[in-house]
Amino acid sequence: MTEVRIPKPGDAITEAELTAIHVADGETVEEGDPLYTLATDKVEMDIEAPASGVVAWKVAVGGTYGVGELVAVIS
């Protein structure tokens, strides 16, 4: 099982909005595939899957989450 957490995109960034999910809950993802999109006041970025497996989301699109917060589990 691999935990997927909000990365720290910059020194001054403490939170980011999850603007898109590219793999539905319960679907399979391959390591390196786009998993979700984050937006801050300065940048928008796609986050890649850190592992291959089945995704279980713990958050929803449109929510704002702190750096390090658990967003999904890949098993």
PDB file of N, CA, C and O in Angstrom:
ATOM      1  N   MET A   1       0.848  -1.181   0.000  1.00  0.00           N
ATOM      2  CA  MET A   1       0.000   0.000   0.000  1.00  0.00           C
ATOM      3  C   MET A   1       0.891   1.241   0.000  1.00  0.00           C
ATOM      4  O   MET A   1       1.852   1.319   0.754  1.00  0.00           O
ATOM      5  N   THR A   2       0.559   2.185  -0.865  1.00  0.00           N
ATOM      6  CA  THR A   2       1.313   3.435  -0.970  1.00  0.00           C
ATOM      7  C   THR A   2       0.392   4.602  -0.644  1.00  0.00           C
ATOM      8  O   THR A   2      -0.678   4.736  -1.239  1.00  0.00           O
ATOM      9  N   GLU A   3       0.800   5.442   0.298  1.00  0.00           N
ATOM     10  CA  GLU A   3       0.037   6.646   0.618  1.00  0.00           C
ATOM     11  C   GLU A   3       0.409   7.749  -0.369  1.00  0.00           C
ATOM     12  O   GLU A   3       1.586   7.925  -0.690  1.00  0.00           O
ATOM     13  N   VAL A   4      -0.598   8.485  -0.824  1.00  0.00           N
ATOM     14  CA  VAL A   4      -0.381   9.622  -1.722  1.00  0.00           C
ATOM     15  C   VAL A   4      -0.735  10.873  -0.927  1.00  0.00           C
ATOM     16  O   VAL A   4      -1.862  11.014  -0.443  1.00  0.00           O
ATOM     17  N   ARG A   5       0.228  11.764  -0.793  1.00  0.00           N
ATOM     18  CA  ARG A   5       0.033  12.980   0.012  1.00  0.00           C
ATOM     19  C   ARG A   5       0.259  14.236  -0.830  1.00  0.00           C
ATOM     20  O   ARG A   5       0.921  14.190  -1.866  1.00  0.00           O
ATOM     21  N   ILE A   6      -0.296  15.354  -0.364  1.00  0.00           N
ATOM     22  CA  ILE A   6      -0.100  16.638  -1.045  1.00  0.00           C
ATOM     23  C   ILE A   6       1.386  16.998  -0.962  1.00  0.00           C
ATOM     24  O   ILE A   6       1.947  17.068   0.136  1.00  0.00           O
ATOM     25  N   PRO A   7       2.030  17.207  -2.118  1.00  0.00           N
ATOM     26  CA  PRO A   7       3.459  17.575  -2.099  1.00  0.00           C
ATOM     27  C   PRO A   7       3.640  19.044  -1.728  1.00  0.00           C
ATOM     28  O   PRO A   7       2.684  19.830  -1.736  1.00  0.00           O
ATOM     29  N   LYS A   8       4.867  19.417  -1.428  1.00  0.00           N
ATOM     30  CA  LYS A   8       5.198  20.810  -1.139  1.00  0.00           C
ATOM     31  C   LYS A   8       5.774  21.429  -2.407  1.00  0.00           C
ATOM     32  O   LYS A   8       6.952  21.238  -2.714  1.00  0.00           O
ATOM     33  N   PRO A   9       4.947  22.172  -3.166  1.00  0.00           N
ATOM     34  CA  PRO A   9       5.410  22.706  -4.443  1.00  0.00           C
ATOM     35  C   PRO A   9       6.368  23.896  -4.328  1.00  0.00           C
ATOM     36  O   PRO A   9       7.029  24.238  -5.287  1.00  0.00           O
ATOM     37  N   GLY A  10       6.431  24.512  -3.166  1.00  0.00           N
ATOM     38  CA  GLY A  10       7.324  25.654  -2.984  1.00  0.00           C
ATOM     39  C   GLY A  10       7.454  25.983  -1.505  1.00  0.00           C
ATOM     40  O   GLY A  10       6.638  25.556  -0.690  1.00  0.00           O
ATOM     41  N   ASP A  11       8.473  26.767  -1.151  1.00  0.00           N
ATOM     42  CA  ASP A  11       8.738  27.075   0.253  1.00  0.00           C
ATOM     43  C   ASP A  11       7.595  27.810   0.939  1.00  0.00           C
ATOM     44  O   ASP A  11       7.309  27.564   2.101  1.00  0.00           O
ATOM     45  N   ALA A  12       6.930  28.695   0.228  1.00  0.00           N
ATOM     46  CA  ALA A  12       5.886  29.505   0.841  1.00  0.00           C
ATOM     47  C   ALA A  12       4.502  28.862   0.755  1.00  0.00           C
ATOM     48  O   ALA A  12       3.534  29.397   1.276  1.00  0.00           O
ATOM     49  N   ILE A  13       4.400  27.714   0.122  1.00  0.00           N
ATOM     50  CA  ILE A  13       3.109  27.054  -0.084  1.00  0.00           C
ATOM     51  C   ILE A  13       2.789  26.151   1.100  1.00  0.00           C
ATOM     52  O   ILE A  13       3.592  25.295   1.479  1.00  0.00           O
ATOM     53  N   THR A  14       1.612  26.330   1.689  1.00  0.00           N
ATOM     54  CA  THR A  14       1.195  25.485   2.812  1.00  0.00           C
ATOM     55  C   THR A  14      -0.042  24.667   2.483  1.00  0.00           C
ATOM     56  O   THR A  14      -0.373  23.738   3.214  1.00  0.00           O
ATOM     57  N   GLU A  15      -0.740  25.031   1.400  1.00  0.00           N
ATOM     58  CA  GLU A  15      -1.939  24.297   0.995  1.00  0.00           C
ATOM     59  C   GLU A  15      -2.166  24.465  -0.498  1.00  0.00           C
ATOM     60  O   GLU A  15      -1.587  25.353  -1.126  1.00  0.00           O
ATOM     61  N   ALA A  16      -2.994  23.574  -1.062  1.00  0.00           N
ATOM     62  CA  ALA A  16      -3.303  23.631  -2.488  1.00  0.00           C
ATOM     63  C   ALA A  16      -4.700  23.086  -2.709  1.00  0.00           C
ATOM     64  O   ALA A  16      -5.202  22.274  -1.926  1.00  0.00           O
ATOM     65  N   GLU A  17      -5.324  23.521  -3.803  1.00  0.00           N
ATOM     66  CA  GLU A  17      -6.650  23.034  -4.167  1.00  0.00           C
ATOM     67  C   GLU A  17      -6.515  21.865  -5.133  1.00  0.00           C
ATOM     68  O   GLU A  17      -5.747  21.926  -6.088  1.00  0.00           O
ATOM     69  N   LEU A  18      -7.264  20.809  -4.869  1.00  0.00           N
ATOM     70  CA  LEU A  18      -7.300  19.666  -5.776  1.00  0.00           C
ATOM     71  C   LEU A  18      -8.348  20.002  -6.840  1.00  0.00           C
ATOM     72  O   LEU A  18      -9.524  20.103  -6.529  1.00  0.00           O
ATOM     73  N   THR A  19      -7.894  20.233  -8.072  1.00  0.00           N
ATOM     74  CA  THR A  19      -8.797  20.717  -9.118  1.00  0.00           C
ATOM     75  C   THR A  19      -9.289  19.646 -10.075  1.00  0.00           C
ATOM     76  O   THR A  19     -10.269  19.860 -10.786  1.00  0.00           O
ATOM     77  N   ALA A  20      -8.608  18.490 -10.117  1.00  0.00           N
ATOM     78  CA  ALA A  20      -9.039  17.411 -11.016  1.00  0.00           C
ATOM     79  C   ALA A  20      -8.490  16.085 -10.529  1.00  0.00           C
ATOM     80  O   ALA A  20      -7.382  16.020  -9.993  1.00  0.00           O
ATOM     81  N   ILE A  21      -9.276  15.036 -10.722  1.00  0.00           N
ATOM     82  CA  ILE A  21      -8.848  13.664 -10.460  1.00  0.00           C
ATOM     83  C   ILE A  21      -8.843  12.955 -11.809  1.00  0.00           C
ATOM     84  O   ILE A  21      -9.835  12.985 -12.533  1.00  0.00           O
ATOM     85  N   HIS A  22      -7.706  12.352 -12.169  1.00  0.00           N
ATOM     86  CA  HIS A  22      -7.558  11.724 -13.484  1.00  0.00           C
ATOM     87  C   HIS A  22      -7.820  10.219 -13.480  1.00  0.00           C
ATOM     88  O   HIS A  22      -7.943   9.618 -14.546  1.00  0.00           O
ATOM     89  N   VAL A  23      -7.893   9.618 -12.288  1.00  0.00           N
ATOM     90  CA  VAL A  23      -8.163   8.192 -12.155  1.00  0.00           C
ATOM     91  C   VAL A  23      -9.289   8.038 -11.136  1.00  0.00           C
ATOM     92  O   VAL A  23      -9.158   8.489  -9.995  1.00  0.00           O
ATOM     93  N   ALA A  24     -10.383   7.434 -11.539  1.00  0.00           N
ATOM     94  CA  ALA A  24     -11.546   7.305 -10.660  1.00  0.00           C
ATOM     95  C   ALA A  24     -11.257   6.368  -9.490  1.00  0.00           C
ATOM     96  O   ALA A  24     -10.398   5.497  -9.561  1.00  0.00           O
ATOM     97  N   ASP A  25     -11.999   6.564  -8.417  1.00  0.00           N
ATOM     98  CA  ASP A  25     -11.905   5.709  -7.250  1.00  0.00           C
ATOM     99  C   ASP A  25     -12.156   4.258  -7.654  1.00  0.00           C
ATOM    100  O   ASP A  25     -13.114   3.956  -8.366  1.00  0.00           O
ATOM    101  N   GLY A  26     -11.258   3.362  -7.245  1.00  0.00           N
ATOM    102  CA  GLY A  26     -11.415   1.952  -7.567  1.00  0.00           C
ATOM    103  C   GLY A  26     -10.790   1.525  -8.882  1.00  0.00           C
ATOM    104  O   GLY A  26     -10.758   0.341  -9.197  1.00  0.00           O
ATOM    105  N   GLU A  27     -10.285   2.494  -9.670  1.00  0.00           N
ATOM    106  CA  GLU A  27      -9.636   2.158 -10.937  1.00  0.00           C
ATOM    107  C   GLU A  27      -8.138   1.922 -10.727  1.00  0.00           C
ATOM    108  O   GLU A  27      -7.560   2.352  -9.741  1.00  0.00           O
ATOM    109  N   THR A  28      -7.527   1.281 -11.707  1.00  0.00           N
ATOM    110  CA  THR A  28      -6.098   0.974 -11.651  1.00  0.00           C
ATOM    111  C   THR A  28      -5.298   2.098 -12.298  1.00  0.00           C
ATOM    112  O   THR A  28      -5.700   2.650 -13.318  1.00  0.00           O
ATOM    113  N   VAL A  29      -4.159   2.415 -11.683  1.00  0.00           N
ATOM    114  CA  VAL A  29      -3.244   3.423 -12.207  1.00  0.00           C
ATOM    115  C   VAL A  29      -1.860   2.776 -12.340  1.00  0.00           C
ATOM    116  O   VAL A  29      -1.527   1.860 -11.595  1.00  0.00           O
ATOM    117  N   GLU A  30      -1.094   3.254 -13.306  1.00  0.00           N
ATOM    118  CA  GLU A  30       0.290   2.809 -13.479  1.00  0.00           C
ATOM    119  C   GLU A  30       1.223   3.880 -12.917  1.00  0.00           C
ATOM    120  O   GLU A  30       0.962   5.077 -13.056  1.00  0.00           O
ATOM    121  N   GLU A  31       2.311   3.460 -12.298  1.00  0.00           N
ATOM    122  CA  GLU A  31       3.294   4.401 -11.762  1.00  0.00           C
ATOM    123  C   GLU A  31       3.714   5.379 -12.862  1.00  0.00           C
ATOM    124  O   GLU A  31       4.003   4.973 -13.992  1.00  0.00           O
ATOM    125  N   GLY A  32       3.700   6.675 -12.538  1.00  0.00           N
ATOM    126  CA  GLY A  32       4.098   7.708 -13.488  1.00  0.00           C
ATOM    127  C   GLY A  32       2.937   8.324 -14.262  1.00  0.00           C
ATOM    128  O   GLY A  32       3.098   9.369 -14.890  1.00  0.00           O
ATOM    129  N   ASP A  33       1.760   7.678 -14.234  1.00  0.00           N
ATOM    130  CA  ASP A  33       0.584   8.244 -14.907  1.00  0.00           C
ATOM    131  C   ASP A  33       0.072   9.446 -14.122  1.00  0.00           C
ATOM    132  O   ASP A  33       0.186   9.485 -12.894  1.00  0.00           O
ATOM    133  N   PRO A  34      -0.532  10.441 -14.795  1.00  0.00           N
ATOM    134  CA  PRO A  34      -1.143  11.559 -14.070  1.00  0.00           C
ATOM    135  C   PRO A  34      -2.242  11.042 -13.148  1.00  0.00           C
ATOM    136  O   PRO A  34      -3.094  10.257 -13.564  1.00  0.00           O
ATOM    137  N   LEU A  35      -2.204  11.455 -11.887  1.00  0.00           N
ATOM    138  CA  LEU A  35      -3.158  10.985 -10.883  1.00  0.00           C
ATOM    139  C   LEU A  35      -4.177  12.065 -10.533  1.00  0.00           C
ATOM    140  O   LEU A  35      -5.372  11.818 -10.498  1.00  0.00           O
ATOM    141  N   TYR A  36      -3.673  13.291 -10.282  1.00  0.00           N
ATOM    142  CA  TYR A  36      -4.561  14.408  -9.955  1.00  0.00           C
ATOM    143  C   TYR A  36      -3.861  15.725 -10.268  1.00  0.00           C
ATOM    144  O   TYR A  36      -2.666  15.754 -10.521  1.00  0.00           O
ATOM    145  N   THR A  37      -4.641  16.812 -10.254  1.00  0.00           N
ATOM    146  CA  THR A  37      -4.103  18.145 -10.526  1.00  0.00           C
ATOM    147  C   THR A  37      -4.283  19.026  -9.294  1.00  0.00           C
ATOM    148  O   THR A  37      -5.368  19.044  -8.692  1.00  0.00           O
ATOM    149  N   LEU A  38      -3.228  19.743  -8.938  1.00  0.00           N
ATOM    150  CA  LEU A  38      -3.240  20.690  -7.831  1.00  0.00           C
ATOM    151  C   LEU A  38      -3.090  22.101  -8.368  1.00  0.00           C
ATOM    152  O   LEU A  38      -2.403  22.319  -9.361  1.00  0.00           O
ATOM    153  N   ALA A  39      -3.706  23.054  -7.672  1.00  0.00           N
ATOM    154  CA  ALA A  39      -3.536  24.464  -8.031  1.00  0.00           C
ATOM    155  C   ALA A  39      -3.236  25.267  -6.773  1.00  0.00           C
ATOM    156  O   ALA A  39      -3.854  25.057  -5.727  1.00  0.00           O
ATOM    157  N   THR A  40      -2.274  26.168  -6.896  1.00  0.00           N
ATOM    158  CA  THR A  40      -1.999  27.148  -5.841  1.00  0.00           C
ATOM    159  C   THR A  40      -2.230  28.516  -6.455  1.00  0.00           C
ATOM    160  O   THR A  40      -2.628  28.623  -7.615  1.00  0.00           O
ATOM    161  N   ASP A  41      -1.952  29.566  -5.701  1.00  0.00           N
ATOM    162  CA  ASP A  41      -2.136  30.912  -6.259  1.00  0.00           C
ATOM    163  C   ASP A  41      -1.109  31.216  -7.351  1.00  0.00           C
ATOM    164  O   ASP A  41      -1.276  32.143  -8.121  1.00  0.00           O
ATOM    165  N   LYS A  42      -0.056  30.417  -7.466  1.00  0.00           N
ATOM    166  CA  LYS A  42       0.999  30.688  -8.441  1.00  0.00           C
ATOM    167  C   LYS A  42       1.118  29.649  -9.561  1.00  0.00           C
ATOM    168  O   LYS A  42       1.620  29.965 -10.630  1.00  0.00           O
ATOM    169  N   VAL A  43       0.709  28.416  -9.316  1.00  0.00           N
ATOM    170  CA  VAL A  43       0.971  27.359 -10.293  1.00  0.00           C
ATOM    171  C   VAL A  43      -0.111  26.285 -10.243  1.00  0.00           C
ATOM    172  O   VAL A  43      -0.758  26.094  -9.227  1.00  0.00           O
ATOM    173  N   GLU A  44      -0.293  25.619 -11.389  1.00  0.00           N
ATOM    174  CA  GLU A  44      -1.148  24.442 -11.462  1.00  0.00           C
ATOM    175  C   GLU A  44      -0.286  23.302 -11.984  1.00  0.00           C
ATOM    176  O   GLU A  44       0.488  23.485 -12.921  1.00  0.00           O
ATOM    177  N   MET A  45      -0.372  22.125 -11.359  1.00  0.00           N
ATOM    178  CA  MET A  45       0.496  21.023 -11.753  1.00  0.00           C
ATOM    179  C   MET A  45      -0.210  19.683 -11.639  1.00  0.00           C
ATOM    180  O   MET A  45      -1.060  19.488 -10.784  1.00  0.00           O
ATOM    181  N   ASP A  46       0.161  18.786 -12.558  1.00  0.00           N
ATOM    182  CA  ASP A  46      -0.313  17.409 -12.487  1.00  0.00           C
ATOM    183  C   ASP A  46       0.634  16.630 -11.583  1.00  0.00           C
ATOM    184  O   ASP A  46       1.857  16.760 -11.690  1.00  0.00           O
ATOM    185  N   ILE A  47       0.064  15.803 -10.723  1.00  0.00           N
ATOM    186  CA  ILE A  47       0.846  14.958  -9.830  1.00  0.00           C
ATOM    187  C   ILE A  47       0.765  13.531 -10.354  1.00  0.00           C
ATOM    188  O   ILE A  47      -0.327  13.021 -10.629  1.00  0.00           O
ATOM    189  N   GLU A  48       1.917  12.886 -10.492  1.00  0.00           N
ATOM    190  CA  GLU A  48       1.979  11.525 -11.021  1.00  0.00           C
ATOM    191  C   GLU A  48       1.805  10.497  -9.912  1.00  0.00           C
ATOM    192  O   GLU A  48       2.151  10.749  -8.752  1.00  0.00           O
ATOM    193  N   ALA A  49       1.304   9.332 -10.282  1.00  0.00           N
ATOM    194  CA  ALA A  49       1.150   8.226  -9.341  1.00  0.00           C
ATOM    195  C   ALA A  49       2.534   7.728  -8.917  1.00  0.00           C
ATOM    196  O   ALA A  49       3.382   7.454  -9.769  1.00  0.00           O
ATOM    197  N   PRO A  50       2.776   7.582  -7.615  1.00  0.00           N
ATOM    198  CA  PRO A  50       4.071   7.113  -7.143  1.00  0.00           C
ATOM    199  C   PRO A  50       4.222   5.593  -7.213  1.00  0.00           C
ATOM    200  O   PRO A  50       5.308   5.068  -7.000  1.00  0.00           O
ATOM    201  N   ALA A  51       3.118   4.896  -7.517  1.00  0.00           N
ATOM    202  CA  ALA A  51       3.137   3.434  -7.584  1.00  0.00           C
ATOM    203  C   ALA A  51       1.996   2.972  -8.476  1.00  0.00           C
ATOM    204  O   ALA A  51       1.090   3.743  -8.797  1.00  0.00           O
ATOM    205  N   SER A  52       2.038   1.701  -8.863  1.00  0.00           N
ATOM    206  CA  SER A  52       0.955   1.101  -9.641  1.00  0.00           C
ATOM    207  C   SER A  52      -0.004   0.383  -8.698  1.00  0.00           C
ATOM    208  O   SER A  52       0.419  -0.157  -7.675  1.00  0.00           O
ATOM    209  N   GLY A  53      -1.303   0.381  -9.051  1.00  0.00           N
ATOM    210  CA  GLY A  53      -2.286  -0.331  -8.244  1.00  0.00           C
ATOM    211  C   GLY A  53      -3.658   0.294  -8.349  1.00  0.00           C
ATOM    212  O   GLY A  53      -3.927   1.099  -9.245  1.00  0.00           O
ATOM    213  N   VAL A  54      -4.520  -0.064  -7.410  1.00  0.00           N
ATOM    214  CA  VAL A  54      -5.897   0.426  -7.373  1.00  0.00           C
ATOM    215  C   VAL A  54      -5.967   1.639  -6.452  1.00  0.00           C
ATOM    216  O   VAL A  54      -5.473   1.604  -5.319  1.00  0.00           O
ATOM    217  N   VAL A  55      -6.607   2.719  -6.935  1.00  0.00           N
ATOM    218  CA  VAL A  55      -6.672   3.990  -6.208  1.00  0.00           C
ATOM    219  C   VAL A  55      -7.916   4.048  -5.332  1.00  0.00           C
ATOM    220  O   VAL A  55      -9.021   3.736  -5.780  1.00  0.00           O
ATOM    221  N   ALA A  56      -7.710   4.473  -4.090  1.00  0.00           N
ATOM    222  CA  ALA A  56      -8.823   4.756  -3.165  1.00  0.00           C
ATOM    223  C   ALA A  56      -8.662   6.198  -2.698  1.00  0.00           C
ATOM    224  O   ALA A  56      -7.722   6.526  -1.966  1.00  0.00           O
ATOM    225  N   TRP A  57      -9.551   7.075  -3.163  1.00  0.00           N
ATOM    226  CA  TRP A  57      -9.474   8.501  -2.833  1.00  0.00           C
ATOM    227  C   TRP A  57      -9.987   8.774  -1.431  1.00  0.00           C
ATOM    228  O   TRP A  57     -10.976   8.189  -0.989  1.00  0.00           O
ATOM    229  N   LYS A  58      -9.346   9.720  -0.732  1.00  0.00           N
ATOM    230  CA  LYS A  58      -9.728  10.147   0.614  1.00  0.00           C
ATOM    231  C   LYS A  58     -10.207  11.595   0.625  1.00  0.00           C
ATOM    232  O   LYS A  58     -10.566  12.112   1.668  1.00  0.00           O
ATOM    233  N   VAL A  59     -10.187  12.242  -0.553  1.00  0.00           N
ATOM    234  CA  VAL A  59     -10.540  13.662  -0.681  1.00  0.00           C
ATOM    235  C   VAL A  59     -11.444  13.850  -1.899  1.00  0.00           C
ATOM    236  O   VAL A  59     -11.684  12.907  -2.650  1.00  0.00           O
ATOM    237  N   ALA A  60     -11.896  15.081  -2.104  1.00  0.00           N
ATOM    238  CA  ALA A  60     -12.782  15.386  -3.233  1.00  0.00           C
ATOM    239  C   ALA A  60     -12.244  16.560  -4.035  1.00  0.00           C
ATOM    240  O   ALA A  60     -11.546  17.433  -3.505  1.00  0.00           O
ATOM    241  N   VAL A  61     -12.599  16.591  -5.313  1.00  0.00           N
ATOM    242  CA  VAL A  61     -12.243  17.714  -6.184  1.00  0.00           C
ATOM    243  C   VAL A  61     -12.873  18.991  -5.625  1.00  0.00           C
ATOM    244  O   VAL A  61     -14.008  18.992  -5.172  1.00  0.00           O
ATOM    245  N   GLY A  62     -12.108  20.071  -5.671  1.00  0.00           N
ATOM    246  CA  GLY A  62     -12.589  21.366  -5.196  1.00  0.00           C
ATOM    247  C   GLY A  62     -12.169  21.673  -3.772  1.00  0.00           C
ATOM    248  O   GLY A  62     -12.270  22.801  -3.323  1.00  0.00           O
ATOM    249  N   GLY A  63     -11.672  20.662  -3.061  1.00  0.00           N
ATOM    250  CA  GLY A  63     -11.225  20.881  -1.691  1.00  0.00           C
ATOM    251  C   GLY A  63      -9.824  21.450  -1.632  1.00  0.00           C
ATOM    252  O   GLY A  63      -9.019  21.256  -2.540  1.00  0.00           O
ATOM    253  N   THR A  64      -9.537  22.178  -0.556  1.00  0.00           N
ATOM    254  CA  THR A  64      -8.200  22.714  -0.316  1.00  0.00           C
ATOM    255  C   THR A  64      -7.580  21.913   0.818  1.00  0.00           C
ATOM    256  O   THR A  64      -8.195  21.738   1.872  1.00  0.00           O
ATOM    257  N   TYR A  65      -6.360  21.434   0.586  1.00  0.00           N
ATOM    258  CA  TYR A  65      -5.708  20.523   1.512  1.00  0.00           C
ATOM    259  C   TYR A  65      -4.305  20.998   1.840  1.00  0.00           C
ATOM    260  O   TYR A  65      -3.624  21.564   0.994  1.00  0.00           O
ATOM    261  N   GLY A  66      -3.883  20.751   3.059  1.00  0.00           N
ATOM    262  CA  GLY A  66      -2.556  21.149   3.508  1.00  0.00           C
ATOM    263  C   GLY A  66      -1.460  20.251   2.964  1.00  0.00           C
ATOM    264  O   GLY A  66      -1.701  19.079   2.650  1.00  0.00           O
ATOM    265  N   VAL A  67      -0.260  20.797   2.867  1.00  0.00           N
ATOM    266  CA  VAL A  67       0.904  20.035   2.436  1.00  0.00           C
ATOM    267  C   VAL A  67       1.055  18.835   3.369  1.00  0.00           C
ATOM    268  O   VAL A  67       0.960  18.959   4.583  1.00  0.00           O
ATOM    269  N   GLY A  68       1.254  17.666   2.787  1.00  0.00           N
ATOM    270  CA  GLY A  68       1.431  16.448   3.565  1.00  0.00           C
ATOM    271  C   GLY A  68       0.161  15.699   3.878  1.00  0.00           C
ATOM    272  O   GLY A  68       0.196  14.588   4.387  1.00  0.00           O
ATOM    273  N   GLU A  69      -0.995  16.291   3.559  1.00  0.00           N
ATOM    274  CA  GLU A  69      -2.272  15.632   3.851  1.00  0.00           C
ATOM    275  C   GLU A  69      -2.481  14.430   2.947  1.00  0.00           C
ATOM    276  O   GLU A  69      -2.184  14.471   1.745  1.00  0.00           O
ATOM    277  N   LEU A  70      -3.024  13.355   3.500  1.00  0.00           N
ATOM    278  CA  LEU A  70      -3.306  12.141   2.759  1.00  0.00           C
ATOM    279  C   LEU A  70      -4.482  12.379   1.799  1.00  0.00           C
ATOM    280  O   LEU A  70      -5.538  12.815   2.228  1.00  0.00           O
ATOM    281  N   VAL A  71      -4.248  12.128   0.504  1.00  0.00           N
ATOM    282  CA  VAL A  71      -5.311  12.325  -0.487  1.00  0.00           C
ATOM    283  C   VAL A  71      -5.812  11.015  -1.079  1.00  0.00           C
ATOM    284  O   VAL A  71      -6.947  10.918  -1.523  1.00  0.00           O
ATOM    285  N   ALA A  72      -4.940   9.987  -1.092  1.00  0.00           N
ATOM    286  CA  ALA A  72      -5.334   8.698  -1.679  1.00  0.00           C
ATOM    287  C   ALA A  72      -4.405   7.605  -1.181  1.00  0.00           C
ATOM    288  O   ALA A  72      -3.326   7.878  -0.657  1.00  0.00           O
ATOM    289  N   VAL A  73      -4.862   6.376  -1.387  1.00  0.00           N
ATOM    290  CA  VAL A  73      -4.046   5.201  -1.100  1.00  0.00           C
ATOM    291  C   VAL A  73      -4.062   4.348  -2.367  1.00  0.00           C
ATOM    292  O   VAL A  73      -5.098   4.158  -2.987  1.00  0.00           O
ATOM    293  N   ILE A  74      -2.895   3.853  -2.770  1.00  0.00           N
ATOM    294  CA  ILE A  74      -2.778   2.946  -3.914  1.00  0.00           C
ATOM    295  C   ILE A  74      -2.397   1.583  -3.371  1.00  0.00           C
ATOM    296  O   ILE A  74      -1.379   1.451  -2.679  1.00  0.00           O
ATOM    297  N   SER A  75      -3.236   0.591  -3.664  1.00  0.00           N
ATOM    298  CA  SER A  75      -2.934  -0.762  -3.155  1.00  0.00           C
ATOM    299  C   SER A  75      -2.894  -1.767  -4.272  1.00  0.00           C
ATOM    300  O   SER A  75      -3.294  -1.507  -5.372  1.00  0.00           O
TER     301      SER A  75
END
